[in-house]
């Protein structure tokens, strides 16, 4: 991987770890931003991680741009030689696939879609070689996902499927973006799944919806009282299919403050994962059994 550094005026440095979206690139970017945060460098005011890249904002009156660049390059050397392990958490996210709300929305925007006569799931199944929407749904929730960044819209996680590259699901975005997407829609665009944190415009294919609130600026949701955004880069997600009755039950529990997401602490070892993806994924998902 060839890291590229570029200045944004005199207050920002943009670091592109790799042009290619890959778990290795995400992991290196995350390692560098974590190391930068721990270094607590005078003058650094903001660190914004993204997919295989990140941006640093700093005060040039405190640290000169050239000095900031030198410190970032030194951190890259540390990240390159560091053990590729991290302690993180795996989170179960319940999903009501083929729900009535995203279905109603997607049917309003068929003229903007590649397949005006079907649904988003029908289209996704077809172009990925599955015989049915149900088979595609199983492929979507049968392996865990890595949160590579959070943003674009406040609280929205981008999720990268933890499988071999040739097995990754890929679905293009709508031909033209929608002007509406239900809050907490589980979507897909390119090689990324996502969860829409708020209602609004969007171009990702819509597969279902989760009753689990992931962004709460008022911080009234019981498990978001410490911070309004639920996900953070490095989280691992396991999607769990649910039906309408379970959706209603969880939604009521979120609203009355009794719902607690299923979460387990895990160690993610990138080298072990690359050597045995199926085995590592099984252990990751088993960690939730006691949660």
CSV table of C-alpha atoms in Angstrom, one decimal:
chain,number,residue,atom,x,y,z
A,1,UNK,CA,0.0,0.0,0.0
A,2,UNK,CA,1.3,3.4,-0.9
A,3,UNK,CA,0.2,6.1,1.5
A,4,UNK,CA,-0.4,9.6,0.0
A,5,UNK,CA,-0.2,12.8,2.1
A,6,UNK,CA,-1.7,16.1,0.9
A,7,UNK,CA,-2.2,19.5,2.5
A,8,UNK,CA,-5.6,21.1,2.7
A,9,UNK,CA,-4.7,24.8,3.2
A,10,UNK,CA,-2.6,25.4,6.2
A,11,UNK,CA,-4.9,23.6,8.8
A,12,UNK,CA,-5.5,20.2,7.3
A,13,UNK,CA,-3.6,17.1,6.2
A,14,UNK,CA,-5.4,14.4,4.2
A,15,UNK,CA,-3.9,10.9,4.5
A,16,UNK,CA,-4.9,8.3,1.8
A,17,UNK,CA,-3.7,4.9,2.9
A,18,UNK,CA,-4.8,3.2,-0.3
A,19,UNK,CA,-7.0,3.9,-3.4
A,20,UNK,CA,-8.4,0.4,-3.0
A,21,UNK,CA,-11.1,-0.4,-0.4
A,22,UNK,CA,-9.8,-3.3,1.6
A,23,UNK,CA,-9.8,-4.5,5.2
A,24,UNK,CA,-6.0,-4.1,5.3
A,25,UNK,CA,-6.3,-0.5,4.3
A,26,UNK,CA,-9.1,0.2,6.7
A,27,UNK,CA,-7.1,-1.4,9.5
A,28,UNK,CA,-4.0,0.6,8.8
A,29,UNK,CA,-6.0,3.8,8.7
A,30,UNK,CA,-7.7,3.0,11.9
A,31,UNK,CA,-4.4,2.1,13.6
A,32,UNK,CA,-2.9,5.4,12.5
A,33,UNK,CA,-5.8,7.5,13.8
A,34,UNK,CA,-5.8,5.6,17.1
A,35,UNK,CA,-2.0,6.2,17.5
A,36,UNK,CA,-2.5,9.8,16.6
A,37,UNK,CA,-5.2,10.2,19.3
A,38,UNK,CA,-3.0,8.5,21.9
A,39,UNK,CA,0.0,10.6,21.0
A,40,UNK,CA,-2.0,13.7,22.1
A,41,UNK,CA,0.0,16.1,19.9
A,42,UNK,CA,-0.2,19.7,20.8
A,43,UNK,CA,-2.1,21.6,18.1
A,44,UNK,CA,-4.2,18.7,16.8
A,45,UNK,CA,-7.8,19.8,17.1
A,46,UNK,CA,-9.7,17.1,15.1
A,47,UNK,CA,-9.2,13.6,13.6
A,48,UNK,CA,-11.7,12.5,11.0
A,49,UNK,CA,-11.3,8.8,10.0
A,50,UNK,CA,-12.9,7.6,6.7
A,51,UNK,CA,-12.7,4.6,4.4
A,52,UNK,CA,-9.0,3.8,3.9
A,53,UNK,CA,-8.1,7.4,4.7
A,54,UNK,CA,-8.4,10.1,7.3
A,55,UNK,CA,-8.0,13.9,7.7
A,56,UNK,CA,-6.3,15.8,10.5
A,57,UNK,CA,-7.1,19.4,11.5
A,58,UNK,CA,-4.4,21.2,13.4
A,59,UNK,CA,-3.6,24.8,14.6
A,60,UNK,CA,-0.6,26.0,12.5
A,61,UNK,CA,0.3,28.5,15.2
A,62,UNK,CA,0.9,25.6,17.5
A,63,UNK,CA,2.5,23.1,15.2
A,64,UNK,CA,3.9,23.9,11.7
A,65,UNK,CA,2.4,22.0,8.7
A,66,UNK,CA,5.8,20.4,8.0
A,67,UNK,CA,6.2,19.2,11.5
A,68,UNK,CA,2.7,17.8,11.6
A,69,UNK,CA,3.4,15.9,8.4
A,70,UNK,CA,6.6,14.5,9.9
A,71,UNK,CA,4.7,13.2,13.0
A,72,UNK,CA,2.1,11.5,10.8
A,73,UNK,CA,4.8,9.8,8.7
A,74,UNK,CA,6.4,8.6,11.9
A,75,UNK,CA,3.0,7.2,13.1
A,76,UNK,CA,2.7,5.3,9.8
A,77,UNK,CA,6.0,3.6,10.5
A,78,UNK,CA,4.7,2.6,13.9
A,79,UNK,CA,1.4,1.3,12.4
A,80,UNK,CA,3.3,-0.7,9.8
A,81,UNK,CA,5.4,-2.5,12.4
A,82,UNK,CA,2.6,-2.9,15.1
A,83,UNK,CA,0.8,-6.1,15.8
A,84,UNK,CA,-2.3,-6.2,13.7
A,85,UNK,CA,-4.7,-6.8,16.6
A,86,UNK,CA,-7.3,-4.7,18.3
A,87,UNK,CA,-9.8,-5.1,21.1
A,88,UNK,CA,-13.2,-4.1,19.9
A,89,UNK,CA,-16.8,-5.1,20.3
A,90,UNK,CA,-19.2,-7.1,18.2
A,91,UNK,CA,-22.8,-5.8,18.1
A,92,UNK,CA,-25.9,-7.7,17.1
A,93,UNK,CA,-28.2,-5.5,15.0
A,94,UNK,CA,-31.8,-6.8,14.5
A,95,UNK,CA,-33.1,-6.3,11.0
A,96,UNK,CA,-36.7,-6.6,9.7
A,97,UNK,CA,-35.9,-7.5,6.1
A,98,UNK,CA,-38.6,-6.8,3.4
A,99,UNK,CA,-40.4,-4.5,5.8
A,100,UNK,CA,-43.4,-2.5,4.6
A,101,UNK,CA,-41.8,1.0,5.1
A,102,UNK,CA,-38.8,0.6,2.9
A,103,UNK,CA,-40.9,-1.3,0.4
A,104,UNK,CA,-43.4,1.6,0.2
A,105,UNK,CA,-40.5,4.0,-0.3
A,106,UNK,CA,-38.7,2.0,-2.9
A,107,UNK,CA,-41.9,1.6,-4.9
A,108,UNK,CA,-42.3,5.4,-5.1
A,109,UNK,CA,-38.9,5.7,-6.7
A,110,UNK,CA,-38.8,2.9,-9.3
A,111,UNK,CA,-38.2,5.3,-12.1
A,112,UNK,CA,-34.8,6.1,-10.5
A,113,UNK,CA,-33.8,2.4,-10.3
A,114,UNK,CA,-32.0,0.0,-12.6
A,115,UNK,CA,-34.9,-2.4,-12.4
A,116,UNK,CA,-38.2,-0.5,-12.3
A,117,UNK,CA,-40.3,-3.7,-12.4
A,118,UNK,CA,-38.8,-5.4,-9.3
A,119,UNK,CA,-37.6,-4.5,-5.8
A,120,UNK,CA,-34.2,-3.5,-4.5
A,121,UNK,CA,-33.7,-7.0,-3.0
A,122,UNK,CA,-34.9,-8.7,-6.2
A,123,UNK,CA,-32.3,-6.7,-8.1
A,124,UNK,CA,-29.5,-7.3,-5.6
A,125,UNK,CA,-30.2,-11.1,-5.6
A,126,UNK,CA,-30.2,-11.2,-9.4
A,127,UNK,CA,-26.9,-9.4,-10.0
A,128,UNK,CA,-25.1,-11.4,-7.3
A,129,UNK,CA,-26.2,-14.7,-8.7
A,130,UNK,CA,-28.9,-15.7,-6.1
A,131,UNK,CA,-32.1,-17.4,-7.0
A,132,UNK,CA,-34.3,-15.4,-4.6
A,133,UNK,CA,-34.4,-12.4,-2.4
A,134,UNK,CA,-34.4,-14.7,0.6
A,135,UNK,CA,-31.1,-16.3,-0.5
A,136,UNK,CA,-29.6,-12.9,-0.8
A,137,UNK,CA,-30.8,-11.9,2.6
A,138,UNK,CA,-29.2,-15.0,4.1
A,139,UNK,CA,-25.9,-14.1,2.5
A,140,UNK,CA,-26.2,-10.6,3.9
A,141,UNK,CA,-26.7,-11.6,7.5
A,142,UNK,CA,-24.6,-14.9,7.6
A,143,UNK,CA,-21.2,-13.2,8.1
A,144,UNK,CA,-20.1,-10.3,10.3
A,145,UNK,CA,-19.3,-6.7,9.1
A,146,UNK,CA,-16.5,-4.3,10.0
A,147,UNK,CA,-17.4,-0.7,10.6
A,148,UNK,CA,-14.8,1.2,8.5
A,149,UNK,CA,-16.1,4.7,9.2
A,150,UNK,CA,-19.0,6.6,10.7
A,151,UNK,CA,-20.1,9.8,9.0
A,152,UNK,CA,-21.4,11.4,5.8
A,153,UNK,CA,-24.6,11.8,7.8
A,154,UNK,CA,-24.2,12.0,11.6
A,155,UNK,CA,-24.1,8.5,13.1
A,156,UNK,CA,-24.2,6.6,9.8
A,157,UNK,CA,-21.9,3.5,9.8
A,158,UNK,CA,-20.3,2.2,6.7
A,159,UNK,CA,-19.9,-1.6,6.9
A,160,UNK,CA,-17.5,-3.8,5.0
A,161,UNK,CA,-18.3,-7.6,4.7
A,162,UNK,CA,-15.8,-9.8,6.4
A,163,UNK,CA,-15.5,-12.5,3.7
A,164,UNK,CA,-13.2,-13.3,0.8
A,165,UNK,CA,-13.2,-10.6,-1.8
A,166,UNK,CA,-14.7,-12.9,-4.4
A,167,UNK,CA,-17.6,-13.6,-2.1
A,168,UNK,CA,-18.4,-10.0,-1.2
A,169,UNK,CA,-21.8,-8.8,-2.2
A,170,UNK,CA,-21.8,-5.8,-4.5
A,171,UNK,CA,-24.8,-3.7,-5.5
A,172,UNK,CA,-24.7,-0.3,-7.3
A,173,UNK,CA,-26.5,2.7,-6.0
A,174,UNK,CA,-29.7,4.0,-7.6
A,175,UNK,CA,-29.3,5.6,-11.0
A,176,UNK,CA,-30.6,8.8,-9.4
A,177,UNK,CA,-30.8,9.4,-5.6
A,178,UNK,CA,-34.2,9.2,-3.8
A,179,UNK,CA,-35.5,12.2,-1.9
A,180,UNK,CA,-36.7,10.0,0.9
A,181,UNK,CA,-35.3,7.1,3.0
A,182,UNK,CA,-36.8,5.8,6.2
A,183,UNK,CA,-34.8,6.3,9.4
A,184,UNK,CA,-32.7,3.2,10.3
A,185,UNK,CA,-33.0,1.7,6.9
A,186,UNK,CA,-30.3,-1.0,6.2
A,187,UNK,CA,-29.0,-0.1,2.8
A,188,UNK,CA,-26.3,-1.2,0.3
A,189,UNK,CA,-24.1,0.7,-2.2
A,190,UNK,CA,-21.0,-0.6,-4.0
A,191,UNK,CA,-19.2,-2.9,-1.5
A,192,UNK,CA,-20.7,-1.2,1.6
A,193,UNK,CA,-23.7,-1.8,3.7
A,194,UNK,CA,-25.0,1.0,5.9
A,195,UNK,CA,-27.7,2.0,8.3
A,196,UNK,CA,-29.3,5.3,7.7
A,197,UNK,CA,-29.2,7.1,11.0
A,198,UNK,CA,-31.8,9.7,10.0
A,199,UNK,CA,-34.6,10.1,7.5
A,200,UNK,CA,-33.6,11.8,4.3
A,201,UNK,CA,-32.3,11.5,0.8
A,202,UNK,CA,-30.3,8.5,-0.3
A,203,UNK,CA,-29.1,6.4,-3.1
A,204,UNK,CA,-28.3,3.0,-1.5
A,205,UNK,CA,-30.5,0.0,-2.2
A,206,UNK,CA,-32.9,-0.6,0.6
A,207,UNK,CA,-33.2,-4.1,2.2
A,208,UNK,CA,-34.8,-3.7,5.5
A,209,UNK,CA,-35.0,-1.6,8.7
A,210,UNK,CA,-33.8,-1.9,12.3
A,211,UNK,CA,-35.8,-0.9,15.4
A,212,UNK,CA,-32.5,-0.2,17.1
A,213,UNK,CA,-31.8,3.6,17.4
A,214,UNK,CA,-28.2,4.4,16.4
A,215,UNK,CA,-28.2,8.2,16.6
A,216,UNK,CA,-30.0,10.3,19.2
A,217,UNK,CA,-28.9,14.0,19.4
A,218,UNK,CA,-31.3,14.5,22.4
A,219,UNK,CA,-29.6,11.5,24.2
A,220,UNK,CA,-32.9,10.2,25.6
A,221,UNK,CA,-32.3,6.6,24.5
A,222,UNK,CA,-31.0,4.6,27.4
A,223,UNK,CA,-27.9,3.2,25.8
A,224,UNK,CA,-27.0,6.6,24.1
A,225,UNK,CA,-26.9,8.8,27.2
A,226,UNK,CA,-23.1,8.9,27.2
A,227,UNK,CA,-22.8,9.7,23.5
A,228,UNK,CA,-25.4,10.4,20.8
A,229,UNK,CA,-23.7,8.2,18.2
A,230,UNK,CA,-23.8,4.5,18.8
A,231,UNK,CA,-21.2,3.1,16.3
A,232,UNK,CA,-17.5,3.8,16.1
A,233,UNK,CA,-14.8,2.7,13.6
A,234,UNK,CA,-13.6,-0.8,14.3
A,235,UNK,CA,-16.9,-2.1,15.6
A,236,UNK,CA,-18.0,-5.4,14.2
A,237,UNK,CA,-21.7,-6.0,13.4
A,238,UNK,CA,-23.8,-9.1,13.1
A,239,UNK,CA,-27.1,-8.6,11.4
A,240,UNK,CA,-29.9,-10.7,12.9
A,241,UNK,CA,-33.1,-11.2,10.9
A,242,UNK,CA,-36.4,-10.6,12.8
A,243,UNK,CA,-40.1,-10.6,12.0
A,244,UNK,CA,-42.7,-7.9,12.5
A,245,UNK,CA,-43.7,-9.1,15.9
A,246,UNK,CA,-40.0,-8.9,17.1
A,247,UNK,CA,-39.6,-5.6,15.4
A,248,UNK,CA,-42.5,-4.1,17.3
A,249,UNK,CA,-41.3,-5.7,20.6
A,250,UNK,CA,-37.8,-4.2,20.3
A,251,UNK,CA,-39.1,-0.8,19.1
A,252,UNK,CA,-41.3,-0.6,22.2
A,253,UNK,CA,-38.4,-1.6,24.4
A,254,UNK,CA,-36.2,1.1,22.9
A,255,UNK,CA,-38.9,3.7,23.5
A,256,UNK,CA,-39.5,2.6,27.2
A,257,UNK,CA,-35.8,2.5,27.9
A,258,UNK,CA,-35.5,-1.2,28.6
A,259,UNK,CA,-33.7,-2.3,25.4
A,260,UNK,CA,-30.0,-3.1,25.6
A,261,UNK,CA,-28.1,-4.0,22.4
A,262,UNK,CA,-26.4,-7.4,22.5
A,263,UNK,CA,-22.7,-6.6,22.7
A,264,UNK,CA,-19.6,-8.6,23.4
A,265,UNK,CA,-15.9,-7.6,23.7
A,266,UNK,CA,-13.7,-9.4,21.2
A,267,UNK,CA,-10.1,-9.4,19.9
A,268,UNK,CA,-9.8,-9.0,16.2
A,269,UNK,CA,-6.5,-10.3,14.7
A,270,UNK,CA,-6.1,-9.3,11.0
A,271,UNK,CA,-3.5,-11.9,10.3
A,272,UNK,CA,-5.5,-14.7,11.8
A,273,UNK,CA,-8.6,-13.5,9.9
A,274,UNK,CA,-6.7,-13.5,6.5
A,275,UNK,CA,-5.5,-17.0,7.3
A,276,UNK,CA,-8.9,-18.5,8.3
A,277,UNK,CA,-11.8,-16.1,7.6
A,278,UNK,CA,-14.6,-18.7,8.2
A,279,UNK,CA,-13.1,-19.8,11.5
A,280,UNK,CA,-12.5,-16.3,12.8
A,281,UNK,CA,-16.0,-15.2,11.8
A,282,UNK,CA,-17.6,-18.2,13.6
A,283,UNK,CA,-15.7,-17.3,16.8
A,284,UNK,CA,-16.7,-13.6,16.5
A,285,UNK,CA,-20.4,-14.5,16.2
A,286,UNK,CA,-20.2,-17.1,19.0
A,287,UNK,CA,-19.0,-14.3,21.3
A,288,UNK,CA,-22.6,-12.9,21.3
A,289,UNK,CA,-24.1,-16.2,22.6
A,290,UNK,CA,-23.6,-15.1,26.2
A,291,UNK,CA,-24.3,-11.4,25.7
